[in-house]
Coordinates of C-alpha atoms and ligand atoms in Angstrom, one line a residue:
Chain A
M23 CA 113.8 107.7 11.9
A24 CA 114.2 111.0 14.0
E25 CA 112.7 114.4 13.4
V26 CA 114.2 116.0 16.3
A27 CA 113.2 119.6 16.7
G28 CA 115.3 122.1 18.5
G29 CA 117.7 124.7 17.3
G30 CA 114.9 126.2 15.3
Q31 CA 113.6 128.1 18.3
P32 CA 113.4 131.8 17.5
E33 CA 115.9 133.7 19.9
A34 CA 113.4 136.0 21.4
E35 CA 111.2 133.1 22.5
A36 CA 114.2 131.3 24.1
A37 CA 115.2 134.5 26.0
E38 CA 111.6 134.7 27.2
L39 CA 111.6 131.3 28.5
R40 CA 115.0 131.8 30.0
E41 CA 114.0 134.8 31.7
R42 CA 110.7 133.2 33.2
L43 CA 112.7 130.0 34.4
R44 CA 115.6 131.9 35.7
G45 CA 114.5 131.1 39.4
V46 CA 114.3 127.3 38.6
K47 CA 117.6 125.6 40.1
H48 CA 117.1 122.0 39.1
T49 CA 114.7 120.4 36.4
V50 CA 114.0 116.6 36.4
V51 CA 111.9 114.9 33.8
V52 CA 110.0 111.9 34.6
L53 CA 109.8 109.6 31.4
S54 CA 108.7 106.0 30.4
G55 CA 108.5 104.3 27.2
K56 CA 105.3 102.3 28.2
G57 CA 102.0 103.5 29.7
G58 CA 100.8 102.8 33.1
V59 CA 104.2 101.9 34.6
G60 CA 103.9 104.4 37.4
K61 CA 105.4 107.9 36.1
S62 CA 102.7 109.9 37.6
T63 CA 103.0 108.2 40.9
F64 CA 106.7 108.5 41.0
S65 CA 106.6 112.2 40.1
A66 CA 104.0 112.8 42.7
L67 CA 105.9 111.1 45.4
L68 CA 109.3 112.5 44.2
A69 CA 107.6 116.1 44.6
H70 CA 106.2 115.1 47.9
G71 CA 109.6 113.7 49.2
L72 CA 111.6 116.8 48.0
A73 CA 109.1 119.0 49.6
A74 CA 108.9 117.2 52.8
D75 CA 111.3 119.1 55.0
G76 CA 109.7 122.4 54.3
G77 CA 113.0 124.1 53.3
R78 CA 112.8 123.4 49.6
Q79 CA 110.5 125.1 47.0
V80 CA 109.2 122.5 44.7
A81 CA 107.1 122.6 41.5
L82 CA 105.4 119.9 39.8
L83 CA 104.5 120.4 36.0
D84 CA 102.2 117.6 34.4
V85 CA 102.5 117.7 30.5
D86 CA 100.2 114.7 29.9
I87 CA 97.7 116.7 28.0
C88 CA 95.4 114.0 27.1
G89 CA 95.5 112.0 30.4
P90 CA 96.4 114.3 33.3
S91 CA 96.4 112.3 36.7
I92 CA 98.4 114.6 38.7
P93 CA 95.6 116.7 39.9
K94 CA 93.8 113.7 41.5
M95 CA 97.0 112.1 42.8
M96 CA 97.8 115.6 44.6
G97 CA 94.5 115.9 46.0
L98 CA 93.6 118.8 43.8
E99 CA 90.9 117.7 41.6
G100 CA 88.3 120.3 40.7
E101 CA 90.9 123.1 41.3
Q102 CA 91.3 125.8 38.8
V103 CA 94.3 128.0 38.0
H104 CA 94.3 131.6 38.8
Q105 CA 95.2 134.5 36.7
S106 CA 97.5 136.9 38.4
G107 CA 99.4 140.2 37.3
S108 CA 102.4 137.9 36.6
G109 CA 100.9 135.2 34.8
W110 CA 99.0 132.0 35.8
S111 CA 99.7 130.9 39.4
P112 CA 100.3 127.3 40.1
V113 CA 97.8 125.4 42.5
Y114 CA 99.5 124.8 45.9
V115 CA 99.4 121.7 47.8
E116 CA 101.6 123.3 50.4
E117 CA 103.1 126.5 50.6
N118 CA 106.4 124.9 49.0
L119 CA 104.7 122.8 46.7
G120 CA 103.0 124.2 43.5
V121 CA 101.3 122.2 40.7
M122 CA 100.1 122.8 37.1
S123 CA 98.4 120.5 34.9
V124 CA 95.9 120.8 31.9
G125 CA 93.4 119.3 34.5
F126 CA 93.1 122.7 36.1
L127 CA 91.8 124.2 32.9
L128 CA 88.9 121.5 32.2
S129 CA 85.5 122.4 33.5
S130 CA 84.3 118.8 34.0
P131 CA 86.2 115.5 34.8
D132 CA 84.6 114.2 31.5
D133 CA 86.2 116.8 29.3
A134 CA 88.5 115.1 26.8
V135 CA 91.4 117.2 25.4
I136 CA 91.1 115.8 21.8
W137 CA 94.1 117.8 20.4
R138 CA 96.6 117.3 17.9
G139 CA 100.3 118.0 18.4
P140 CA 100.7 121.7 17.6
K141 CA 97.9 122.5 20.1
K142 CA 99.5 120.4 22.9
N143 CA 102.9 122.1 22.1
G144 CA 101.4 125.5 22.5
L145 CA 100.0 124.7 25.8
I146 CA 103.1 123.2 27.0
K147 CA 105.1 126.4 25.9
Q148 CA 102.3 128.5 28.0
F149 CA 103.0 126.2 31.1
L150 CA 106.6 127.3 31.0
R151 CA 106.3 130.8 29.7
D152 CA 103.3 132.0 31.3
V153 CA 103.0 130.3 34.7
D154 CA 104.6 132.5 37.6
W155 CA 106.9 129.6 39.1
G156 CA 108.8 132.1 41.2
E157 CA 111.9 130.7 42.9
V158 CA 112.1 127.0 42.6
D159 CA 114.7 124.5 43.8
Y160 CA 113.1 121.6 42.0
L161 CA 111.0 121.5 39.0
I162 CA 109.6 118.1 38.4
V163 CA 108.1 117.2 35.0
D164 CA 105.6 114.4 34.5
T165 CA 105.1 113.4 30.8
P166 CA 102.9 111.0 28.8
P167 CA 104.6 107.7 27.6
G168 CA 106.2 107.8 24.5
T169 CA 108.7 109.9 22.3
S170 CA 106.4 112.4 20.7
D171 CA 105.2 115.9 20.5
E172 CA 105.2 116.5 24.4
H173 CA 108.7 115.2 24.9
L174 CA 110.2 117.0 22.0
S175 CA 108.5 120.1 23.0
I176 CA 109.5 120.0 26.8
V177 CA 113.1 119.3 25.9
Q178 CA 113.1 121.9 23.3
Y179 CA 111.5 124.5 25.6
L180 CA 113.7 123.8 28.6
S181 CA 116.7 123.8 26.6
A182 CA 116.5 127.6 27.1
S183 CA 117.2 126.9 30.9
H184 CA 118.6 123.7 31.7
I185 CA 117.7 120.1 32.4
D186 CA 119.4 118.2 35.0
G187 CA 118.3 114.9 33.7
A188 CA 115.7 112.2 33.3
V189 CA 114.3 109.5 35.5
I190 CA 112.9 106.6 33.4
I191 CA 110.4 104.4 35.1
T192 CA 109.7 100.9 33.9
T193 CA 108.1 97.5 35.0
P194 CA 110.1 94.3 34.9
Q195 CA 108.9 92.6 31.9
E196 CA 110.2 92.6 28.3
V197 CA 107.1 94.2 27.1
S198 CA 107.9 97.3 28.9
L199 CA 111.7 97.1 28.7
Q200 CA 111.6 97.2 24.9
D201 CA 109.8 100.6 25.1
V202 CA 112.4 101.7 27.7
R203 CA 115.3 101.2 25.4
K204 CA 113.5 103.4 22.8
E205 CA 113.2 106.1 25.5
I206 CA 116.9 105.7 26.4
N207 CA 117.7 106.2 22.8
F208 CA 115.6 109.3 22.7
C209 CA 117.4 110.8 25.6
H210 CA 120.8 110.1 23.9
K211 CA 119.3 111.7 20.7
V212 CA 118.0 114.9 22.4
K213 CA 121.1 115.0 24.7
V214 CA 119.2 114.6 28.0
P215 CA 121.2 113.0 30.6
I216 CA 119.8 110.1 32.2
I217 CA 119.9 110.2 36.1
G218 CA 118.7 106.5 36.2
V219 CA 116.0 103.9 35.8
V220 CA 113.4 102.7 38.4
E221 CA 111.9 99.5 38.3
N222 CA 108.3 99.8 39.5
M223 CA 105.7 96.8 40.3
S224 CA 108.8 94.4 40.9
G225 CA 107.1 91.6 42.8
F226 CA 104.0 91.5 44.9
I227 CA 104.1 90.4 48.4
C228 CA 100.9 88.6 49.4
P229 CA 99.4 90.3 52.5
K230 CA 98.1 87.1 53.6
C231 CA 100.8 84.4 53.3
K232 CA 103.8 87.0 52.8
K233 CA 105.1 85.0 49.7
E234 CA 106.1 86.8 46.7
S235 CA 104.6 86.5 43.2
Q236 CA 106.0 88.0 40.0
I237 CA 103.0 89.4 38.3
F238 CA 105.1 91.2 35.8
P239 CA 107.9 88.7 35.3
P240 CA 111.4 89.9 34.4
T241 CA 111.7 87.3 31.6
T242 CA 114.7 89.0 30.3
G243 CA 116.5 90.0 33.4
G244 CA 114.4 92.9 34.2
A245 CA 115.7 96.6 34.6
E246 CA 118.8 95.4 36.4
K247 CA 120.3 93.5 33.4
M248 CA 119.1 96.2 30.8
C249 CA 120.9 98.8 33.0
Q250 CA 124.1 96.8 32.9
N251 CA 123.8 96.4 29.1
L252 CA 123.1 99.9 28.4
N253 CA 125.4 101.3 31.2
V254 CA 122.9 103.4 33.0
S255 CA 122.2 103.5 36.7
L256 CA 119.4 101.5 38.2
L257 CA 118.2 103.9 41.0
G258 CA 116.0 101.3 42.7
K259 CA 113.1 98.7 42.6
V260 CA 109.8 99.4 44.1
P261 CA 107.4 96.4 44.9
L262 CA 103.8 96.3 44.0
D263 CA 101.9 97.6 47.0
P264 CA 98.0 97.9 46.7
Q265 CA 98.2 100.8 49.3
I266 CA 100.1 103.0 46.8
G267 CA 97.2 103.0 44.5
R268 CA 94.7 103.6 47.3
S269 CA 96.7 106.6 48.5
C270 CA 97.0 108.0 45.0
D271 CA 93.2 107.6 44.5
R272 CA 92.5 109.6 47.6
G273 CA 95.0 112.2 46.8
Q274 CA 97.3 111.5 49.7
S275 CA 100.9 111.0 49.7
F276 CA 101.9 107.3 50.4
L277 CA 105.1 108.1 51.7
S278 CA 103.5 109.9 54.8
E279 CA 100.5 107.4 54.9
V280 CA 102.5 104.2 55.0
P281 CA 106.1 105.4 55.8
D282 CA 107.3 102.0 57.2
S283 CA 106.4 99.8 54.3
P284 CA 109.3 98.4 51.9
A285 CA 107.9 100.4 49.0
A286 CA 108.1 103.6 50.9
S287 CA 111.6 103.1 52.0
S288 CA 112.5 102.2 48.5
Y289 CA 110.8 105.2 47.1
R290 CA 112.7 107.3 49.8
N291 CA 116.2 105.8 48.7
I292 CA 115.4 106.7 45.2
I293 CA 114.5 110.2 46.0
Q294 CA 117.6 110.5 47.8
R295 CA 119.7 109.5 45.0
V296 CA 117.9 111.9 42.5
Q297 CA 118.6 114.7 44.9
E298 CA 122.3 113.6 45.3
Y299 CA 122.7 113.6 41.5
C300 CA 121.2 117.1 41.1
D301 CA 123.4 118.5 43.9
Q302 CA 126.4 117.2 42.1
H303 CA 125.2 118.7 38.9
R304 CA 124.9 122.4 40.0
P305 CA 123.0 124.8 37.5
Q306 CA 125.0 126.3 34.9
E307 CA 124.7 129.8 36.1
E308 CA 126.3 129.0 39.5
K309 CA 129.1 127.3 37.7
T310 CA 130.1 130.4 35.6
I311 CA 129.7 132.9 38.4
Chain B
M11 CA 95.8 108.7 -11.7
E12 CA 97.4 107.8 -8.3
E13 CA 94.2 108.6 -6.6
A14 CA 92.3 106.2 -8.8
A15 CA 94.8 103.6 -8.1
A16 CA 94.3 104.0 -4.4
A17 CA 90.5 103.8 -4.5
E18 CA 90.6 100.7 -6.6
R19 CA 93.0 99.1 -4.2
N20 CA 90.4 99.3 -1.5
N21 CA 92.3 97.1 0.7
L22 CA 89.8 97.1 3.6
G23 CA 87.0 96.0 1.1
G24 CA 87.4 92.4 2.2
V25 CA 87.2 93.2 5.9
R26 CA 83.9 92.5 7.6
Y27 CA 84.1 94.2 11.0
I28 CA 86.6 96.8 12.3
L29 CA 86.9 97.4 16.0
L30 CA 89.3 99.7 17.9
V31 CA 90.7 99.1 21.3
L32 CA 91.1 102.4 23.1
S33 CA 92.0 103.4 26.7
G34 CA 92.7 106.9 28.3
K35 CA 95.6 105.5 30.3
G36 CA 98.5 103.6 29.4
G37 CA 99.5 100.1 30.3
V38 CA 96.0 99.0 31.2
G39 CA 96.2 96.2 28.8
K40 CA 95.1 97.4 25.4
S41 CA 97.6 95.4 23.5
T42 CA 96.7 92.4 25.8
I43 CA 93.2 92.5 25.1
S44 CA 93.8 93.1 21.3
T45 CA 96.0 90.0 21.3
E46 CA 93.8 87.8 23.4
L47 CA 90.6 88.8 21.4
A48 CA 92.4 87.9 18.1
L49 CA 93.3 84.6 19.6
S50 CA 89.9 83.9 20.9
L51 CA 88.3 84.9 17.6
R52 CA 90.7 82.7 15.7
H53 CA 89.7 79.8 18.1
S54 CA 86.0 80.2 16.9
G55 CA 87.2 79.8 13.4
K56 CA 87.5 83.6 12.4
K57 CA 90.2 85.3 10.3
V58 CA 91.6 88.1 12.2
G59 CA 93.9 91.1 11.5
I60 CA 95.6 93.6 14.0
L61 CA 96.5 97.0 13.0
D62 CA 99.0 98.4 15.7
V63 CA 98.7 102.2 15.4
D64 CA 100.9 102.7 18.6
L65 CA 103.8 104.1 16.8
C66 CA 106.2 105.0 19.8
G67 CA 105.6 101.6 21.9
P68 CA 104.3 98.8 19.6
S69 CA 103.8 95.7 21.6
I70 CA 101.9 93.6 19.1
P71 CA 104.8 92.1 17.3
R72 CA 106.4 90.8 20.4
M73 CA 103.1 89.4 21.9
F74 CA 103.0 87.2 18.7
K75 CA 106.7 86.5 18.9
V76 CA 107.2 87.9 15.3
Q77 CA 109.3 90.8 16.3
D78 CA 111.9 89.8 13.9
S79 CA 109.7 89.8 10.8
D80 CA 109.7 92.3 8.0
V81 CA 106.8 93.3 6.0
H82 CA 107.2 93.1 2.0
Q83 CA 105.6 95.0 -0.7
C84 CA 103.2 93.6 -3.3
D85 CA 101.2 95.3 -6.0
A86 CA 98.2 95.9 -3.6
G87 CA 100.6 97.6 -1.2
W88 CA 102.2 96.0 2.1
V89 CA 101.8 92.3 2.8
P90 CA 100.9 91.9 6.6
V91 CA 102.9 89.5 8.7
F92 CA 101.2 86.2 9.4
V93 CA 101.6 84.6 12.7
D94 CA 100.7 81.1 11.6
Q95 CA 100.8 78.8 8.4
E96 CA 97.2 79.0 8.0
K97 CA 97.3 82.7 7.9
S98 CA 94.4 83.0 10.4
I99 CA 96.0 85.9 12.0
S100 CA 97.9 88.8 10.3
L101 CA 99.4 91.8 11.8
M102 CA 100.8 95.4 10.8
S103 CA 102.9 97.4 13.0
I104 CA 105.6 100.0 12.9
G105 CA 107.6 97.5 14.7
F106 CA 108.1 95.6 11.4
L107 CA 109.4 98.8 9.7
L108 CA 112.2 99.5 12.0
E109 CA 115.9 98.9 11.2
K110 CA 116.7 98.2 14.8
P111 CA 114.2 97.0 17.6
D112 CA 115.4 99.7 20.0
D113 CA 115.1 102.6 17.4
A114 CA 113.1 105.5 18.9
V115 CA 110.3 106.8 16.6
V116 CA 110.7 110.6 17.5
W117 CA 107.9 111.9 15.5
R118 CA 105.7 114.9 15.8
G119 CA 102.0 114.6 14.9
P120 CA 101.8 115.2 11.1
K121 CA 104.4 112.4 10.4
K122 CA 102.4 110.0 12.6
N123 CA 99.2 110.9 10.8
A124 CA 100.8 110.3 7.3
L125 CA 102.0 106.8 8.4
I126 CA 98.5 106.0 9.9
K127 CA 96.8 106.8 6.6
Q128 CA 99.2 104.5 4.9
F129 CA 98.4 101.8 7.5
V130 CA 94.8 102.2 6.7
A131 CA 95.1 102.4 3.1
D132 CA 98.1 100.2 2.0
V133 CA 98.0 97.0 3.8
A134 CA 96.7 94.1 1.8
W135 CA 94.7 92.3 4.3
G136 CA 92.7 90.2 2.1
E137 CA 89.5 88.7 3.4
L138 CA 89.1 89.2 7.2
D139 CA 86.3 88.6 9.6
F140 CA 87.7 91.0 12.1
L141 CA 90.3 93.7 12.0
I142 CA 91.4 94.9 15.4
V143 CA 93.1 98.3 15.9
D144 CA 95.3 98.5 18.9
T145 CA 96.0 102.2 19.7
P146 CA 98.5 104.1 22.0
P147 CA 96.9 105.6 25.3
G148 CA 95.2 109.1 25.0
T149 CA 93.0 111.0 22.6
S150 CA 95.5 112.7 20.2
D151 CA 97.0 112.5 16.9
E152 CA 97.0 108.8 16.3
H153 CA 93.3 108.5 17.5
I154 CA 91.9 111.3 15.5
S155 CA 93.8 110.1 12.5
T156 CA 92.8 106.7 12.7
V157 CA 89.1 107.4 13.4
E158 CA 89.1 109.8 10.3
A159 CA 90.8 107.4 8.0
L160 CA 88.6 104.5 9.0
R161 CA 85.2 106.4 8.8
P162 CA 84.4 105.5 5.2
Y163 CA 84.7 101.8 6.3
K164 CA 82.2 102.2 9.1
P165 CA 84.0 100.6 12.0
L166 CA 81.8 98.6 14.3
G167 CA 82.7 100.4 17.3
A168 CA 85.4 100.5 20.3
I169 CA 86.2 98.5 23.2
L170 CA 87.4 100.6 26.1
V171 CA 89.8 99.1 28.5
T172 CA 90.6 100.4 32.1
T173 CA 92.1 99.3 35.4
P174 CA 89.7 99.4 38.3
Q175 CA 91.5 102.5 40.2
A176 CA 90.0 105.7 40.0
V177 CA 93.0 107.3 38.3
S178 CA 92.4 105.0 35.4
V179 CA 88.6 105.3 35.4
G180 CA 89.1 109.0 35.1
D181 CA 90.9 108.6 31.9
V182 CA 88.3 106.3 30.4
R183 CA 85.5 108.9 31.1
R184 CA 87.6 111.3 28.9
E185 CA 87.7 108.4 26.4
L186 CA 84.0 108.0 26.2
T187 CA 83.7 111.7 25.5
F188 CA 86.2 111.2 22.6
C189 CA 84.0 108.4 21.3
K190 CA 80.7 110.6 21.6
K191 CA 82.5 113.6 19.6
T192 CA 83.9 111.3 16.9
G193 CA 80.6 109.3 16.6
L194 CA 82.3 106.1 17.4
R195 CA 80.0 103.4 19.0
V196 CA 81.1 102.1 22.2
L197 CA 80.9 98.3 22.1
G198 CA 81.7 98.1 25.9
I199 CA 84.1 98.5 28.9
V200 CA 86.6 95.9 29.9
E201 CA 87.9 96.1 33.4
N202 CA 91.4 94.6 33.4
M203 CA 93.8 93.8 36.3
S204 CA 91.0 93.3 38.6
G205 CA 92.0 91.3 41.5
F206 CA 95.0 88.9 41.9
V207 CA 94.6 85.5 43.3
C208 CA 97.8 84.4 45.1
P209 CA 99.2 81.3 43.7
H210 CA 100.4 80.2 47.1
C211 CA 97.4 80.7 49.3
S212 CA 94.5 81.6 46.9
E213 CA 93.9 84.9 48.7
C214 CA 92.4 87.4 46.3
T215 CA 94.0 91.0 46.7
N216 CA 92.5 93.8 44.7
I217 CA 96.0 95.5 44.0
F218 CA 94.5 98.0 41.6
S219 CA 91.1 98.1 43.6
K220 CA 88.0 96.6 42.1
G221 CA 84.7 97.4 40.4
G222 CA 85.6 101.0 38.9
G223 CA 85.0 99.8 35.4
E224 CA 81.7 98.2 35.9
E225 CA 80.5 101.2 37.8
L226 CA 81.6 103.7 35.0
A227 CA 79.8 101.2 32.4
K228 CA 76.5 101.7 34.4
H229 CA 77.0 105.3 34.8
A230 CA 77.6 105.8 31.1
G231 CA 74.9 103.4 30.1
V232 CA 77.4 101.1 27.9
P233 CA 77.8 97.4 28.2
F234 CA 80.3 96.0 30.6
L235 CA 82.1 93.2 28.9
G236 CA 83.7 91.8 32.1
S237 CA 86.5 91.9 34.4
V238 CA 89.8 90.3 33.6
P239 CA 91.9 89.3 36.7
L240 CA 95.7 89.8 37.1
D241 CA 97.0 86.5 35.9
P242 CA 100.7 85.8 36.1
Q243 CA 100.2 83.2 33.4
L244 CA 98.8 85.8 31.1
S245 CA 101.7 88.1 31.5
Q246 CA 104.3 85.3 31.2
S247 CA 102.4 83.9 28.0
L248 CA 102.6 87.3 26.3
E249 CA 106.1 87.8 27.1
D250 CA 107.0 84.6 25.5
G251 CA 104.4 85.3 22.5
R252 CA 102.4 82.0 23.2
D253 CA 98.8 81.3 22.5
F254 CA 97.3 81.8 25.8
I255 CA 93.8 80.8 24.9
Q256 CA 95.0 77.5 23.4
E257 CA 97.5 76.6 26.3
F258 CA 95.9 77.8 29.4
P259 CA 92.2 77.2 29.5
K260 CA 92.3 76.6 33.4
S261 CA 94.0 79.9 34.1
S262 CA 92.0 82.6 36.1
A263 CA 92.0 85.0 33.2
F264 CA 90.8 82.7 30.6
P265 CA 86.9 82.7 31.2
A266 CA 86.7 86.4 31.2
L267 CA 88.8 86.8 28.0
T268 CA 86.9 84.2 26.0
R269 CA 83.6 85.8 27.3
I270 CA 84.7 89.2 25.7
A271 CA 85.2 87.5 22.3
Q272 CA 81.9 85.8 22.8
Q273 CA 79.9 89.0 23.4
I274 CA 81.6 90.5 20.2
L275 CA 80.5 87.4 18.2
D276 CA 77.0 87.7 19.7
G277 CA 76.9 91.3 19.0
V278 CA 77.6 90.9 15.2
S279 CA 75.5 87.9 14.6
Q280 CA 72.4 89.7 16.2
G281 CA 73.2 92.8 14.0
S282 CA 73.3 90.7 10.7
S283 CA 70.5 88.6 11.2
Ligands
ATP2 N1 95.0 90.7 33.4 C1 96.4 90.7 33.4 N2 97.1 89.8 34.1 C2 98.6 89.9 34.1 N3 99.2 90.7 33.3 C3 98.6 91.5 32.4 C4 97.0 91.6 32.4 N4 96.7 92.4 31.5 C5 97.9 93.0 31.0 N5 98.9 92.5 31.6 C6 100.4 92.8 31.4 O1 100.5 94.1 31.8 C7 101.4 94.8 30.8 C8 100.7 95.9 30.1 O2 99.6 95.4 29.2 P1 99.5 96.1 27.6 O3 101.0 96.1 27.2 O4 98.5 95.2 27.0 O5 99.0 97.6 28.0 P2 98.7 98.7 27.1 O6 97.5 99.4 27.4 O7 98.7 98.1 25.5 O8 99.9 99.6 27.3 P3 100.3 101.0 26.4 O9 99.6 102.2 26.8 O10 101.9 101.0 26.8 O11 100.3 100.6 25.0 C9 101.8 93.8 29.9 O12 103.0 93.2 30.2 C10 100.9 92.6 29.9 O13 101.3 91.4 29.8
MG3 MG1 99.8 98.9 23.9
ZN4 ZN1 99.1 84.3 49.6

């Protein structure tokens, strides 16, 4: 039941995209089958984590056109993009962390983007072709849930340059895992390598009695069993921590607000593994030179 | 000829009330609310159908434990899947049309729109008191197509689901705008996953904060249908495809869930008297 695009891209367009994305070393796409499992939170923290040492240039692109949450999570709500001679310029959180989202194009928080596929695809293309990304070590792409227009388009347009791989986010229960298996099949179909799976919201530790509850029970063995069965890596598990949501609502990085929490250390490990994966998969250009 | 046949079919002719369940953000509990609303309405003696228009991530078949069922054809179109002998709840979902459950539906808009039109026109629902439409998150192809296709049948309105935190409430504000623009009445807002009571010590933690949904309802001048707490018995019951309303009347989410159904019932009985 696939209608995979790609291949049909006019050569001139591909060349244009390639030219614009030439300065991008690594691209990581963050996916999930199901909604609300923590993709944007992970994307935001991955961007923060990679940018933390100040040495790397990081770009975060939000292609969730109908429900952009990146501006709020990065503390950039109300910001607008600026037009410069060389295209749109991203909104910067730090000098080395630039962000682009449809949220920066809306005039009020009540504005709804009620768009069908072709219009969304057009904007995604613009985000890649018309934004002056400059030299970037990591481009992180946050996506909406599912396997539809946005996903096909981002994969198609980025094929002009290169995708290191995808990180897939899930929660432990079967209702979520059944969608993740579809997402994994999507990656196989469009030939995007899978860096690994992150199990989010696995277990909640009561702040009072310190005992754990499974709010989203892993009734079929959770992400661990699924990863074994499908032969993909499990990058780690992140517990439910109410402070993560609070940091996101305030637009702050949970990693620097509560660095000693189990969730923060789990995130740091996962970010480390993503980085190692990317280091081992150097961009094509460097290989051929 | 064909058009005449389709018009004659009028598969939604026997459906009294159509309502949509929407949310801007994913994973906030649309399918959960759709499922529990259907179960509660059945408990009150109603006949209910659920049309699942989440084409990339259908959850409804599993939540009723009928994920291995297939739909069949009849003269009037597709026969929905019944979850019980009495045929009091019937379902239609793309999940019933896939060869393998893990198949990814990698479709762009136009193909999704075509299937949704078929879902609206060609399912032989028969007589129903309520048809609940469960949707994917957002305001895009599936939503526009569903609302357009249902317009001739004058849907009662939409229930908007949110979780309490600001990131989610922001998305529901955009969903409200969608309803306004498409002329869909907002039946009310449900705040889901608000508060978790520790089963070990009874301490309540607001994992996803609290109150955002109620505040938004006030701000937007639409009814607030209630807060459903995070309830491990609810998620477990959905995993196993059990009848939560029948089996867990003492659980923390039960009162809020039945109250939502009651408000819907009160609303339609007032409207028709
Ligand atoms: N009040 C609650 N208490 C405990 N678990 C809940 C509650 N509400 C929903 N859940 C669980 O949360 C998960 C997400 O809910 P659900 O699938 O209904 O969301 P959705 O909005 O339909 O998601 P999607 O956007 O992916 O369609 C499910 O596993 C469900 O069982
Ligand atoms: Mg759903
Ligand atoms: Zn406790």
